[in-house]
XYZ file of C-alpha atoms in Angstrom:
589
model
C -27.886 -7.709 42.764
C -24.674 -7.827 40.444
C -22.535 -7.130 43.305
C -24.465 -10.204 45.303
C -23.782 -12.251 42.729
C -19.931 -11.603 42.763
C -19.555 -11.776 46.418
C -21.527 -15.031 45.984
C -18.907 -16.024 43.409
C -16.285 -15.077 45.957
C -17.429 -17.106 48.649
C -17.656 -20.179 46.129
C -13.909 -19.731 45.528
C -12.757 -19.458 49.258
C -14.804 -22.786 49.908
C -12.995 -26.100 49.678
C -12.993 -27.578 46.193
C -16.082 -29.918 46.866
C -18.130 -27.302 48.316
C -17.256 -24.800 45.642
C -18.093 -27.867 43.066
C -21.319 -28.168 44.482
C -22.598 -24.680 44.748
C -21.642 -24.738 40.864
C -23.770 -27.269 40.446
C -26.664 -25.446 42.043
C -25.601 -22.531 39.835
C -26.008 -24.655 36.685
C -29.325 -26.093 38.009
C -31.031 -22.373 38.571
C -29.536 -21.546 35.129
C -31.414 -24.605 33.496
C -34.482 -23.631 35.215
C -34.192 -19.877 33.561
C -33.670 -20.965 30.524
C -30.826 -20.585 27.598
C -28.845 -17.309 28.955
C -29.157 -14.160 27.373
C -27.416 -11.114 26.831
C -28.618 -7.537 26.677
C -29.198 -5.751 23.472
C -26.530 -3.087 23.959
C -23.876 -5.512 24.136
C -25.190 -7.656 21.212
C -25.444 -4.522 19.141
C -21.887 -3.230 19.668
C -20.413 -6.206 20.185
C -21.161 -7.358 16.211
C -20.448 -4.074 15.087
C -16.672 -4.559 16.667
C -16.874 -7.842 15.195
C -17.803 -6.749 11.373
C -15.498 -3.853 11.537
C -12.881 -5.885 13.141
C -13.335 -8.774 10.266
C -13.545 -6.294 7.449
C -10.490 -4.365 8.455
C -8.423 -7.511 9.165
C -9.262 -9.295 5.774
C -8.409 -5.941 3.809
C -5.493 -5.537 5.820
C -4.117 -8.871 5.124
C -4.833 -8.273 1.675
C -2.515 -5.061 1.868
C -0.091 -7.019 4.070
C 0.366 -10.141 1.544
C 1.766 -7.547 -0.830
C 4.999 -7.530 0.647
C 7.430 -9.791 -0.845
C 8.586 -11.197 3.024
C 4.963 -11.870 3.881
C 4.343 -15.589 4.943
C 0.787 -16.014 6.368
C -1.233 -13.488 4.902
C 0.274 -14.961 1.500
C -0.943 -18.413 2.518
C -4.202 -17.100 3.239
C -4.658 -15.177 -0.149
C -7.315 -17.569 -1.814
C -9.951 -16.311 0.949
C -8.819 -12.755 0.855
C -10.946 -9.982 -0.890
C -9.359 -8.431 -4.214
C -10.313 -5.602 -5.624
C -10.254 -1.542 -4.604
C -10.098 -2.636 -0.506
C -8.287 0.812 0.467
C -11.884 2.283 0.932
C -12.984 -0.568 3.213
C -10.039 -0.771 5.055
C -9.875 2.627 6.127
C -13.810 2.743 6.526
C -13.823 -0.442 8.552
C -11.044 0.974 10.759
C -12.825 4.218 11.625
C -16.224 2.098 11.930
C -14.147 -0.188 14.960
C -12.132 2.759 16.459
C -16.161 4.315 16.999
C -17.618 1.102 18.149
C -14.519 0.378 20.343
C -14.906 3.649 22.153
C -18.961 3.318 22.290
C -18.814 -0.048 23.657
C -16.265 0.914 26.515
C -18.330 3.887 27.330
C -21.409 1.569 27.028
C -19.570 -0.738 29.637
C -19.286 1.848 32.038
C -22.706 3.484 31.601
C -24.441 0.329 32.034
C -22.806 -0.846 34.966
C -21.478 -3.984 33.664
C -17.658 -3.360 34.094
C -17.808 -6.288 36.706
C -17.639 -8.395 33.579
C -14.166 -7.574 32.805
C -13.027 -6.748 36.526
C -9.344 -7.852 36.566
C -10.346 -9.108 40.189
C -11.877 -12.399 37.867
C -8.561 -13.476 37.150
C -7.387 -14.092 40.850
C -9.529 -17.773 40.257
C -6.562 -18.973 38.212
C -4.615 -18.949 41.148
C -7.363 -20.290 43.866
C -9.109 -23.608 44.325
C -12.152 -22.587 41.904
C -14.462 -24.422 39.445
C -13.430 -24.578 35.717
C -16.152 -22.165 34.803
C -15.008 -19.525 36.948
C -11.240 -20.637 35.293
C -12.395 -19.761 32.011
C -14.478 -16.817 32.683
C -10.980 -15.317 34.059
C -9.105 -16.324 30.956
C -11.893 -14.381 29.308
C -11.233 -11.438 31.015
C -7.691 -11.623 30.293
C -8.674 -12.088 26.508
C -10.945 -8.751 26.719
C -7.921 -6.815 27.668
C -5.884 -8.313 25.353
C -7.904 -7.057 22.589
C -8.178 -3.953 23.971
C -4.572 -3.700 23.828
C -4.166 -4.813 20.134
C -6.765 -2.300 19.083
C -5.013 0.256 20.873
C -1.723 -0.647 19.305
C -3.234 -0.878 15.853
C -4.631 2.410 16.127
C -1.691 4.102 16.732
C 0.505 2.245 13.999
C -2.410 2.486 11.922
C -2.527 6.369 12.207
C 1.086 6.715 11.749
C 1.157 4.532 8.803
C -1.713 6.659 7.156
C 0.280 9.666 7.945
C 3.368 8.069 5.882
C 5.507 6.554 8.466
C 6.838 3.192 7.956
C 9.570 1.105 8.974
C 9.282 -0.874 11.919
C 5.660 0.526 12.806
C 4.894 -1.746 9.552
C 6.244 -4.913 11.327
C 4.589 -4.112 14.478
C 1.016 -3.311 12.950
C 1.287 -6.508 10.803
C 2.210 -8.514 13.884
C -0.898 -7.388 15.844
C -3.032 -7.840 12.942
C -2.119 -11.675 12.848
C -1.975 -11.595 16.584
C -6.050 -10.535 16.160
C -6.275 -13.324 13.967
C -5.480 -15.772 16.535
C -7.477 -13.727 19.275
C -10.620 -14.389 17.335
C -10.034 -18.454 17.406
C -8.851 -18.664 20.856
C -11.738 -16.030 21.825
C -14.526 -18.481 20.530
C -13.124 -21.668 21.891
C -12.611 -19.933 25.753
C -16.366 -18.814 25.736
C -17.240 -22.143 24.540
C -15.223 -23.760 27.551
C -16.709 -21.235 29.758
C -20.396 -22.075 28.878
C -20.401 -24.768 26.075
C -22.873 -23.691 22.789
C -25.319 -21.615 25.399
C -22.464 -18.926 26.228
C -21.944 -18.827 22.262
C -25.351 -18.429 21.043
C -26.668 -16.083 23.789
C -24.973 -13.253 21.184
C -28.209 -14.352 19.238
C -30.877 -14.179 22.288
C -31.109 -10.416 23.138
C -33.149 -9.187 26.611
C -33.275 -6.206 28.437
C -30.401 -4.909 30.433
C -31.194 -5.160 34.111
C -31.020 -2.444 36.176
C -28.473 -2.268 38.509
C -26.865 0.244 41.007
C -24.111 1.167 39.080
C -26.250 1.600 35.743
C -26.143 5.287 34.301
C -29.608 6.761 32.200
C -29.688 5.481 28.324
C -26.326 3.930 28.598
C -26.430 2.758 24.622
C -27.662 5.849 23.328
C -25.154 7.913 25.006
C -22.276 5.712 23.840
C -23.338 6.140 20.096
C -23.760 9.792 20.652
C -20.667 10.115 21.937
C -18.986 7.428 19.499
C -20.254 9.165 16.371
C -19.371 12.604 16.794
C -15.658 11.269 17.710
C -15.152 9.328 14.954
C -16.913 11.946 12.561
C -14.391 14.634 13.882
C -11.439 12.591 13.064
C -12.529 12.286 9.673
C -13.042 16.040 9.306
C -9.653 16.494 11.060
C -8.145 14.084 8.331
C -9.861 16.125 5.533
C -9.090 19.573 6.798
C -5.302 18.674 7.584
C -4.571 17.516 4.149
C -1.485 19.326 2.167
C -1.876 21.833 -0.398
C 0.042 22.449 -3.250
C -0.315 25.882 -4.724
C 0.887 26.749 -7.939
C 1.605 30.584 -8.194
C 2.396 32.813 -11.149
C 5.997 33.646 -12.194
C 7.377 36.089 -15.057
C 10.532 33.703 -15.542
C 10.348 30.153 -15.936
C 12.799 28.244 -14.228
C 15.369 26.518 -16.178
C 15.067 22.602 -16.438
C 18.452 21.664 -15.362
C 17.987 19.505 -12.326
C 19.467 22.106 -10.010
C 16.606 24.253 -7.855
C 18.547 27.247 -7.682
C 16.026 29.579 -10.074
C 14.408 32.376 -8.443
C 10.948 30.812 -8.889
C 11.675 27.419 -7.259
C 12.746 30.040 -4.041
C 9.405 31.679 -4.103
C 7.890 28.456 -4.232
C 6.584 26.701 -1.264
C 6.788 22.893 -1.243
C 4.952 20.336 0.257
C 6.752 17.109 2.088
C 5.235 13.833 1.496
C 6.034 10.574 3.301
C 5.978 7.687 1.245
C 6.810 4.342 2.469
C 6.609 0.572 2.037
C 8.896 0.495 -1.098
C 11.621 -2.131 -1.807
C 15.124 -1.181 -1.285
C 15.777 2.642 -0.127
C 18.811 1.363 1.944
C 16.640 -1.387 3.659
C 13.760 1.299 4.856
C 11.403 1.233 1.907
C 10.952 5.013 3.062
C 11.389 8.301 1.073
C 10.888 11.488 1.523
C 9.407 13.657 -1.413
C 9.445 17.733 -1.827
C 7.490 18.934 -4.637
C 7.406 22.655 -5.706
C 5.076 23.893 -8.703
C 4.980 27.138 -10.609
C 3.320 28.254 -13.799
C 3.468 30.868 -16.460
C 0.797 32.160 -19.118
C 1.277 28.845 -20.887
C 3.324 26.174 -18.883
C 3.385 24.246 -15.683
C 6.495 23.460 -13.902
C 6.982 20.841 -11.433
C 10.245 20.107 -9.210
C 10.492 16.797 -7.343
C 13.044 16.127 -4.977
C 13.301 12.720 -3.314
C 15.300 10.389 -0.876
C 17.338 7.510 -2.530
C 20.419 6.620 -1.293
C 22.176 5.455 -5.131
C 21.727 6.231 -8.705
C 20.449 3.377 -10.153
C 20.546 2.877 -14.165
C 21.036 -0.488 -14.840
C 17.904 -1.852 -16.106
C 18.126 -5.346 -16.942
C 21.447 -5.050 -18.381
C 22.622 -8.386 -20.580
C 25.538 -10.486 -20.268
C 26.792 -12.995 -22.674
C 27.725 -16.391 -21.297
C 28.581 -19.572 -23.616
C 24.949 -20.344 -24.259
C 23.777 -16.644 -25.464
C 22.800 -13.527 -24.135
C 21.212 -13.701 -20.392
C 19.256 -11.000 -18.516
C 20.637 -10.121 -15.329
C 17.586 -9.887 -13.188
C 15.732 -11.970 -10.012
C 12.007 -11.717 -11.347
C 11.792 -10.484 -14.893
C 9.551 -13.500 -15.532
C 7.114 -12.059 -13.420
C 7.540 -8.350 -13.801
C 8.506 -7.938 -10.270
C 12.489 -6.904 -10.152
C 14.017 -5.637 -7.501
C 17.643 -5.878 -7.924
C 19.131 -4.584 -11.460
C 16.548 -1.949 -12.444
C 16.458 1.904 -13.182
C 15.170 4.531 -10.418
C 12.018 5.880 -11.310
C 9.454 8.438 -9.819
C 5.997 7.979 -10.651
C 2.985 11.113 -10.356
C -0.730 10.803 -10.760
C -2.969 13.509 -11.065
C -7.035 12.639 -10.432
C -9.902 14.887 -10.090
C -10.663 11.932 -7.673
C -9.247 12.125 -3.651
C -10.657 8.538 -3.389
C -8.190 6.259 -1.355
C -6.134 4.029 -3.390
C -4.621 6.575 -5.803
C -8.018 8.275 -6.758
C -9.595 4.658 -6.318
C -7.491 3.076 -9.249
C -5.586 0.619 -7.499
C -7.192 -3.015 -6.980
C -5.034 -5.432 -5.335
C -5.119 -9.176 -5.781
C -3.769 -11.858 -8.319
C -7.253 -11.253 -10.281
C -9.129 -8.329 -9.410
C -11.164 -8.611 -12.560
C -12.708 -12.038 -12.682
C -13.043 -11.588 -16.967
C -9.344 -10.303 -17.580
C -6.017 -11.735 -16.528
C -4.505 -11.086 -13.441
C -1.015 -9.160 -13.339
C 2.163 -11.527 -13.843
C 3.361 -10.667 -10.123
C -0.245 -11.466 -8.697
C -0.021 -7.912 -7.101
C -2.890 -6.340 -8.624
C -3.793 -3.667 -11.466
C -4.249 -0.139 -11.975
C -7.844 0.628 -13.828
C -10.728 2.925 -13.203
C -14.090 1.689 -12.727
C -16.311 4.560 -13.465
C -14.681 5.632 -16.992
C -12.359 8.264 -15.799
C -8.658 8.737 -16.620
C -6.219 9.555 -14.428
C -2.945 11.422 -15.866
C 0.391 9.601 -14.875
C 3.858 10.428 -15.526
C 6.735 8.397 -15.396
C 10.164 9.684 -15.184
C 12.563 6.579 -15.965
C 16.282 6.900 -15.452
C 17.415 5.342 -18.674
C 14.518 5.019 -20.895
C 15.078 8.651 -21.548
C 14.733 10.167 -18.171
C 18.166 11.422 -18.354
C 17.705 12.538 -22.120
C 15.078 15.052 -21.290
C 11.587 12.835 -21.609
C 9.111 12.127 -19.002
C 6.798 9.382 -20.036
C 3.125 10.610 -20.417
C 0.834 7.888 -19.304
C -2.629 7.624 -18.121
C -4.814 5.164 -15.906
C -8.527 4.407 -17.365
C -10.791 1.528 -18.006
C -9.415 -2.077 -18.173
C -7.953 -2.514 -21.482
C -9.246 -5.629 -23.717
C -6.497 -8.158 -23.245
C -4.647 -9.692 -25.952
C -3.295 -13.508 -26.527
C -0.227 -13.008 -25.064
C -1.697 -11.455 -21.935
C -3.740 -14.522 -21.363
C -0.672 -16.645 -22.639
C 1.301 -14.770 -19.766
C 4.087 -13.993 -22.294
C 3.364 -10.314 -21.820
C 2.399 -8.324 -19.047
C -1.359 -7.281 -18.528
C -1.679 -4.040 -16.935
C -5.326 -3.523 -16.481
C -6.137 0.227 -17.789
C -2.390 1.244 -17.182
C -0.802 2.417 -20.219
C 0.632 5.350 -22.284
C -0.735 8.043 -24.072
C -1.376 7.632 -27.903
C 1.724 8.345 -29.573
C 5.343 6.701 -29.589
C 7.883 6.350 -26.764
C 11.581 6.476 -28.256
C 12.760 3.520 -26.120
C 12.555 -0.005 -26.873
C 13.855 -3.487 -25.172
C 16.892 -4.959 -26.726
C 15.408 -8.388 -26.619
C 12.583 -10.118 -28.086
C 9.315 -10.809 -26.012
C 9.019 -12.975 -23.366
C 10.149 -16.885 -24.656
C 8.227 -20.123 -23.200
C 9.829 -20.640 -19.948
C 10.257 -16.976 -18.933
C 13.762 -14.889 -19.031
C 15.685 -17.848 -17.144
C 17.557 -18.973 -19.971
C 19.241 -17.507 -23.267
C 17.050 -14.581 -25.021
C 17.439 -13.332 -28.778
C 18.636 -9.552 -28.933
C 17.404 -7.287 -31.572
C 20.578 -5.165 -32.024
C 24.026 -5.174 -30.855
C 26.625 -2.492 -30.258
C 28.868 -1.675 -33.598
C 31.610 -1.382 -31.146
C 31.406 -3.187 -28.014
C 34.681 -1.651 -26.267
C 32.982 2.047 -26.949
C 29.511 0.540 -25.388
C 31.141 -0.891 -22.049
C 33.283 2.461 -21.863
C 30.107 4.363 -21.352
C 28.751 2.259 -18.910
C 31.887 3.561 -16.655
C 31.838 0.220 -14.023
C 29.387 -2.332 -13.411
C 28.738 -3.764 -9.845
C 27.329 -6.796 -9.148
C 26.070 -5.064 -5.663
C 22.439 -3.694 -7.136
C 22.377 -1.343 -4.308
C 25.893 0.215 -5.450
C 25.905 3.760 -7.119
C 26.233 3.925 -10.975
C 28.739 6.742 -11.888
C 27.817 10.211 -13.022
C 27.526 10.426 -16.649
C 27.056 6.357 -17.077
C 24.866 5.583 -20.645
C 23.135 2.366 -19.802
C 21.286 2.661 -22.911
C 22.494 2.379 -26.704
C 21.503 4.888 -29.488
C 20.360 3.595 -32.406
C 23.472 4.936 -34.331
C 25.845 3.133 -32.042
C 24.127 -0.551 -33.089
C 23.399 -2.855 -36.031
C 20.815 -5.447 -36.287
C 21.647 -8.511 -34.747
C 23.890 -10.892 -36.682
C 25.833 -13.957 -35.651
C 29.006 -12.685 -37.004
C 28.439 -9.401 -34.869
C 27.617 -11.529 -32.285
C 30.968 -13.668 -32.458
C 33.332 -10.691 -31.982
C 31.747 -9.696 -28.872
C 33.455 -11.764 -25.904
C 32.108 -13.987 -23.271
C 31.457 -11.942 -20.038
C 30.783 -8.955 -21.790
C 27.827 -6.732 -20.176
C 25.828 -4.399 -22.284
C 22.239 -2.512 -21.669
C 19.130 -3.818 -22.267
C 17.779 -0.659 -23.494
C 17.816 0.663 -27.061
C 16.702 4.600 -27.811
C 15.116 4.619 -30.982
C 13.603 7.744 -32.734
C 11.937 10.414 -30.994
C 9.285 10.896 -28.771
C 5.916 11.880 -30.293
C 2.275 12.666 -29.785
C 0.184 13.270 -26.627
C 3.163 10.500 -25.098
C 6.006 13.290 -25.722
C 3.818 15.795 -23.938
C 6.026 16.016 -20.527
C 9.820 17.357 -20.738
C 12.458 17.033 -18.094
C 15.472 17.417 -16.652
C 17.003 15.238 -13.538
C 19.996 15.055 -11.588
C 21.273 12.736 -8.478
C 23.864 13.820 -5.447
C 24.044 13.244 -2.048
C 21.372 10.726 -1.993
C 18.680 12.877 -3.284
C 17.167 12.735 -6.869
C 16.305 16.518 -7.830
C 13.805 16.659 -11.258
C 12.294 19.570 -13.056
C 9.404 19.173 -15.348
C 7.081 21.104 -17.818
C 3.786 20.602 -19.447
C 1.438 23.036 -21.173
C -1.269 23.737 -18.839
C -3.952 22.409 -21.117
C -3.380 19.924 -23.648
C -6.731 19.183 -24.749
C -6.093 15.160 -24.465
C -8.740 13.290 -22.626
C -5.790 11.334 -21.076
C -4.481 14.311 -19.446
C -5.813 16.700 -16.627
C -5.770 20.054 -17.714
C -4.518 22.518 -15.150
C -7.137 25.106 -14.862
C -7.173 27.918 -12.242
C -10.017 27.660 -9.332
C -10.352 23.811 -10.381
C -8.872 21.347 -7.836
C -6.976 18.252 -8.754
C -5.444 15.415 -6.450
C -1.453 14.293 -6.518
C 0.013 11.429 -5.498
C 3.850 10.346 -5.829
C 5.537 6.966 -5.676
C 9.238 6.189 -5.583
C 11.081 3.406 -6.968
C 14.384 2.743 -5.956
C 16.081 0.110 -8.548
C 12.455 -2.111 -8.806
C 10.082 -2.601 -11.277
C 6.981 -2.232 -9.365
C 7.215 -2.228 -5.720
C 7.038 1.685 -4.966
C 6.572 3.725 -2.171
C 3.238 5.040 -1.397
C 1.110 7.282 0.616
C -2.376 7.329 1.361
C -3.576 11.160 1.668
C -3.606 12.837 -1.653
C -2.033 16.409 -1.973
C -4.350 18.758 -3.333
C -3.368 20.920 -6.299
C -4.645 24.188 -6.482
C -3.461 26.585 -9.433
C -3.692 30.123 -9.039
């Protein structure tokens, strides 16, 4: 019967326009006698499953996309986008979308409904035909367009999931925006095809009418095939994740930023593709190699990552006629990505949940009862009272002096008045371990109006000429390479408390570091030491920490107990680091 109906449609299209219109009128009258149009249960079920998964994937994807500084459309949509830990929702929705799209295609084949999307229907656009037939042809084209978009989104999404970035990010984002436009066009085209009756038929289920092309149990078969396919993809993902094995060595490596020790030569590395960071030569990508060994008391890591420049200039200070100013672009919103130091962040979690163990929450205010981040990008915190161990190597804040900052991500910290006033940076559950770091900033907390005007200094160099000489060079190009051995920090002994008399001796135009090194690291925060060196576009960092510290903010590297690791590269940027989705499993022998 379906074939006869399409034959009649073809005959109607071949008739003169007047007779075709009359035929369409007779068909409309027949439809009116039969009642409002309905849709078979299988199509309704799979259509709404695709729609729900598509919308969930699209909204969470747009939230991720809105984090990019160059984003326009997704940022405009921010007020309606979800906030919080959206990574899990995005990936689960994407997997459901893949399953439902696969099942829908199989259902169309087995139910004998292929004629709905037959490309021959598009001939109505170039032949004399009723408007209904023309809009039917448009809907066929839109059907194939969405299949193409889903195919491209799937391919680019898998590439992003595996750590590839660059142009793939742009294609994925463009296709997502195209899907957003498609949804509007799809609804309008169906309305123009059959009015509200065509829209509402998706809420009026009926049995599938038997036809010559139908196979047995088309919906059940589609589901039984789609579920194992989706399950196999998930299982393949979990089964192919990298594992870093921490072997035992008799001789500990020397921490000097050079991987020439016998221990490192025997340690097999894992290579992690990270992407979507700032700078890095414009690509936003960095390949990170990680090795690890242990002895009876300590664990040692070697990190090696791509970075085209040695960047040490963390918010330098320049003297102008009206006082001292920070050299920066967005220090007032904690989103600097011009004059900043290079960094590497590593987290160790007992959870392998998406978003770095479930601790990444996107949006301007993911916690409704707490302040948002100054940069409106989101916060790091846990929701189950657990703690994630975080190590941050910071080039000019002790990183080149042998210290790695031991920090953690835990439950949200209660905000202070300055956090609510936006004169301090609220960080959710991310902060330093108990104890003291030896770096401080050589300017008082953010003044009203931000860092756009003069700032009050805490200390000045005793001999500014000597301080300037230690900088070696200062280039206004933030992507330039700082000289080896340059000191973009001031030691306490090299400075004195600020005084107008000392300030008056320093000429306008002088540049000094924005970081002070005062005292020593202490407490839990001093647990991790290291040494780093940059050469030929690569940073190399070696670290050392006790296998067990006894601190609830640290992970104890216990043999046989698995942990999961993520790394992030910062190329002279404050917060816009690279990322990767899949964790690396850490196994201590």
